[in-house]
Amino acid sequence: MTGKTHVAIGTAASLLVTQPSTLKELFICLGVAIVGSVISDIDVSTSESHQTLDWILGLILAVSVLLAFAESRWSLGIFSAILNDSSYSRIFFGTVIFLGICIFGKEQPHRSFLHSILGLALLSMAVYILSPLLVPYFAVAMASHIAIDMLNHKRVKLFYPLPGGIRLGLCSADGIVNAWLFKIGSLVVIIEMVQLIGRMELAFFS
């Protein structure tokens, strides 16, 4: 599936599962879910790999800037919430471990380690060390990436390092199913955000 489809489905899945109830939780959910939804594809090994990696890194940078802007503009308490659930040393070691796992995964064949249960578990563990608050948003988004990649014709080594892989062969990576998944995911994200804002306004005026 294409990157924008993974982002749409990953954020939609994270919103549906975690059901953020405040603006702070919404921004944390969106930021972390976007990263979780694309991180698996840093192992792309085609001729477009550099473009894909640049796109992912650019997206992560954009998310960081967005969260920093939201924090400074509305004083949501995003970073204090993460720190209250963690510490500077945990954030440092969690980040180092996360990057180390990503560096290892980047050198593995596409749709192997970073598309496996093992990869999901190890990266979620690194995020847990960084801040337990972020784990549900990240894990759901990354799991959604792995799940929808199994829909097409290329094998996903879900049980890496075991040989073989899973493919349902229902669609191509950038065909009509991909297009509809993007539309459905985007619609769910919009609906969930509108509902959250509606609930917040109702609570404010009640």
Short mmCIF file of C-alpha atoms in Angstrom, two decimals:
data_model
loop_
_atom_site.label_atom_id
_atom_site.label_comp_id
_atom_site.label_asym_id
_atom_site.label_seq_id
_atom_site.Cartn_x
_atom_site.Cartn_y
_atom_site.Cartn_z
CA MET A 1 0.00 0.00 0.00
CA THR A 2 1.07 3.59 -0.54
CA GLY A 3 2.39 5.79 2.26
CA LYS A 4 -0.66 8.05 2.39
CA THR A 5 -2.93 5.02 2.73
CA HIS A 6 -0.86 3.68 5.62
CA VAL A 7 -1.09 7.09 7.33
CA ALA A 8 -4.86 7.27 6.84
CA ILE A 9 -5.54 3.72 8.03
CA GLY A 10 -3.00 3.90 10.87
CA THR A 11 -4.37 7.11 12.34
CA ALA A 12 -7.96 5.95 11.85
CA ALA A 13 -7.27 2.64 13.61
CA SER A 14 -5.47 4.39 16.47
CA LEU A 15 -8.31 6.88 16.93
CA LEU A 16 -10.94 4.12 16.91
CA VAL A 17 -9.09 1.89 19.39
CA THR A 18 -7.75 4.50 21.83
CA GLN A 19 -10.66 6.99 21.66
CA PRO A 20 -8.81 10.15 22.80
CA SER A 21 -11.05 12.36 24.92
CA THR A 22 -9.08 15.61 25.08
CA LEU A 23 -7.30 17.84 22.59
CA LYS A 24 -3.98 16.86 24.18
CA GLU A 25 -4.72 13.15 23.72
CA LEU A 26 -5.86 13.81 20.15
CA PHE A 27 -2.60 15.50 19.17
CA ILE A 28 -0.52 12.80 20.86
CA CYS A 29 -2.57 10.10 19.14
CA LEU A 30 -2.24 11.70 15.69
CA GLY A 31 1.48 12.39 16.04
CA VAL A 32 2.47 8.97 17.36
CA ALA A 33 0.09 7.08 15.06
CA ILE A 34 1.52 8.78 11.97
CA VAL A 35 5.02 7.65 12.94
CA GLY A 36 3.81 4.13 13.76
CA SER A 37 1.91 3.87 10.49
CA VAL A 38 4.96 4.47 8.26
CA ILE A 39 7.96 3.24 10.25
CA SER A 40 7.77 -0.28 8.78
CA ASP A 41 8.62 1.00 5.32
CA ILE A 42 12.09 2.27 6.13
CA ASP A 43 13.19 -1.17 4.91
CA VAL A 44 12.11 -0.47 1.31
CA SER A 45 14.80 -1.88 -0.99
CA THR A 46 13.65 -0.71 -4.42
CA SER A 47 15.15 2.04 -6.53
CA GLU A 48 12.75 4.43 -4.79
CA SER A 49 14.10 3.56 -1.34
CA HIS A 50 15.85 6.90 -0.82
CA GLN A 51 12.71 8.80 -1.79
CA THR A 52 10.64 6.66 0.56
CA LEU A 53 13.06 7.14 3.43
CA ASP A 54 13.24 10.89 2.79
CA TRP A 55 9.41 11.01 2.79
CA ILE A 56 9.19 9.12 6.09
CA LEU A 57 11.85 11.26 7.76
CA GLY A 58 10.19 14.41 6.44
CA LEU A 59 6.83 13.23 7.77
CA ILE A 60 8.31 12.52 11.22
CA LEU A 61 9.91 15.98 11.23
CA ALA A 62 6.59 17.57 10.24
CA VAL A 63 4.83 15.72 13.06
CA SER A 64 7.43 16.93 15.56
CA VAL A 65 6.99 20.52 14.38
CA LEU A 66 3.19 20.18 14.54
CA LEU A 67 3.29 18.88 18.12
CA ALA A 68 5.71 21.63 19.16
CA PHE A 69 3.47 24.27 17.54
CA ALA A 70 0.35 22.86 19.22
CA GLU A 71 2.14 22.83 22.57
CA SER A 72 3.33 26.43 22.25
CA ARG A 73 0.07 27.73 20.76
CA TRP A 74 -2.46 26.11 23.08
CA SER A 75 -0.33 24.96 26.05
CA LEU A 76 -1.88 21.50 25.87
CA GLY A 77 0.61 19.86 28.19
CA ILE A 78 1.74 17.30 25.60
CA PHE A 79 5.37 17.17 26.68
CA SER A 80 4.59 17.41 30.38
CA ALA A 81 2.19 14.46 30.02
CA ILE A 82 4.95 12.41 28.39
CA LEU A 83 7.48 13.45 31.04
CA ASN A 84 5.05 12.66 33.87
CA ASP A 85 4.83 9.16 32.44
CA SER A 86 8.58 8.89 31.90
CA SER A 87 11.89 10.65 32.63
CA TYR A 88 14.70 12.24 30.63
CA SER A 89 16.86 9.14 31.01
CA ARG A 90 14.04 6.85 29.84
CA ILE A 91 13.35 9.10 26.87
CA PHE A 92 17.03 9.04 25.95
CA PHE A 93 17.47 5.26 26.26
CA GLY A 94 14.10 4.54 24.64
CA THR A 95 15.02 6.73 21.67
CA VAL A 96 18.45 5.10 21.32
CA ILE A 97 16.92 1.61 21.41
CA PHE A 98 14.18 2.63 18.95
CA LEU A 99 16.74 4.03 16.50
CA GLY A 100 18.95 0.95 16.91
CA ILE A 101 16.04 -1.35 16.05
CA CYS A 102 15.18 0.84 13.04
CA ILE A 103 18.80 0.78 11.81
CA PHE A 104 18.81 -3.02 12.05
CA GLY A 105 15.42 -3.25 10.36
CA LYS A 106 16.44 -0.93 7.54
CA GLU A 107 19.11 -3.43 6.49
CA GLN A 108 16.68 -6.35 6.37
CA PRO A 109 14.70 -7.33 3.27
CA HIS A 110 11.47 -5.41 2.66
CA ARG A 111 8.42 -6.82 4.47
CA SER A 112 10.49 -8.97 6.79
CA PHE A 113 11.65 -7.86 10.27
CA LEU A 114 9.86 -4.50 10.32
CA HIS A 115 6.66 -6.16 9.10
CA SER A 116 6.73 -8.94 11.70
CA ILE A 117 5.27 -9.58 15.13
CA LEU A 118 8.83 -9.55 16.49
CA GLY A 119 9.55 -6.13 14.98
CA LEU A 120 6.25 -4.77 16.28
CA ALA A 121 6.96 -6.12 19.77
CA LEU A 122 10.53 -4.77 19.92
CA LEU A 123 9.64 -1.30 18.64
CA SER A 124 6.64 -1.14 20.99
CA MET A 125 8.97 -2.12 23.84
CA ALA A 126 11.32 0.74 22.89
CA VAL A 127 8.37 3.15 22.83
CA TYR A 128 7.29 1.80 26.25
CA ILE A 129 10.74 2.59 27.65
CA LEU A 130 10.48 6.06 26.14
CA SER A 131 6.96 6.63 27.54
CA PRO A 132 4.24 4.02 28.26
CA LEU A 133 1.65 6.66 27.38
CA LEU A 134 2.58 6.43 23.69
CA VAL A 135 2.49 2.64 23.25
CA PRO A 136 -1.20 2.09 22.33
CA TYR A 137 -1.15 4.78 19.65
CA PHE A 138 2.08 3.48 18.14
CA ALA A 139 1.34 -0.26 18.34
CA VAL A 140 -2.14 -0.01 16.80
CA ALA A 141 -0.87 2.10 13.90
CA MET A 142 2.10 -0.16 13.16
CA ALA A 143 -0.10 -3.27 13.42
CA SER A 144 -2.50 -1.72 10.89
CA HIS A 145 0.40 -1.21 8.47
CA ILE A 146 1.36 -4.87 8.70
CA ALA A 147 -2.25 -6.02 8.40
CA ILE A 148 -3.14 -4.13 5.22
CA ASP A 149 0.19 -5.03 3.58
CA MET A 150 -0.89 -8.68 3.81
CA LEU A 151 -3.82 -7.91 1.51
CA ASN A 152 -1.69 -7.67 -1.64
CA HIS A 153 0.45 -10.05 -3.67
CA LYS A 154 3.83 -9.69 -1.95
CA ARG A 155 4.57 -11.85 1.07
CA VAL A 156 4.81 -10.36 4.56
CA LYS A 157 7.15 -12.30 6.86
CA LEU A 158 4.82 -11.96 9.83
CA PHE A 159 6.65 -14.63 11.82
CA TYR A 160 10.20 -13.45 11.04
CA PRO A 161 12.82 -14.96 11.34
CA LEU A 162 10.91 -18.09 10.29
CA PRO A 163 10.92 -18.68 6.51
CA GLY A 164 7.92 -18.05 4.31
CA GLY A 165 5.33 -15.33 4.58
CA ILE A 166 1.68 -14.42 4.32
CA ARG A 167 -0.09 -12.87 1.36
CA LEU A 168 -3.83 -12.80 0.70
CA GLY A 169 -3.40 -11.67 -2.92
CA LEU A 170 -6.55 -9.55 -2.90
CA CYS A 171 -5.10 -6.42 -4.48
CA SER A 172 -2.04 -4.62 -5.79
CA ALA A 173 -0.04 -2.21 -3.67
CA ASP A 174 -1.37 0.90 -5.43
CA GLY A 175 -4.61 -0.23 -7.08
CA ILE A 176 -8.29 0.42 -6.45
CA VAL A 177 -8.31 -1.26 -3.01
CA ASN A 178 -5.46 1.01 -1.92
CA ALA A 179 -7.41 4.03 -3.14
CA TRP A 180 -10.56 3.00 -1.27
CA LEU A 181 -8.65 2.23 1.92
CA PHE A 182 -7.19 5.74 1.79
CA LYS A 183 -10.65 7.26 1.36
CA ILE A 184 -12.18 5.16 4.14
CA GLY A 185 -9.30 5.84 6.53
CA SER A 186 -9.42 9.58 5.84
CA LEU A 187 -13.20 9.65 6.37
CA VAL A 188 -12.90 7.81 9.69
CA VAL A 189 -10.21 10.26 10.87
CA ILE A 190 -12.43 13.24 10.00
CA ILE A 191 -15.48 11.70 11.70
CA GLU A 192 -13.54 10.81 14.85
CA MET A 193 -12.04 14.30 15.09
CA VAL A 194 -15.42 15.99 14.57
CA GLN A 195 -16.99 13.76 17.23
CA LEU A 196 -14.20 14.54 19.69
CA ILE A 197 -14.52 18.28 19.12
CA GLY A 198 -18.29 17.94 19.53
CA ARG A 199 -17.88 16.11 22.83
CA MET A 200 -15.44 18.75 24.05
CA GLU A 201 -17.82 21.60 23.16
CA LEU A 202 -20.69 19.79 24.90
CA ALA A 203 -18.60 19.33 28.03
CA PHE A 204 -17.51 22.98 27.90
CA PHE A 205 -21.05 24.35 27.71
CA SER A 206 -22.65 21.88 30.10
#
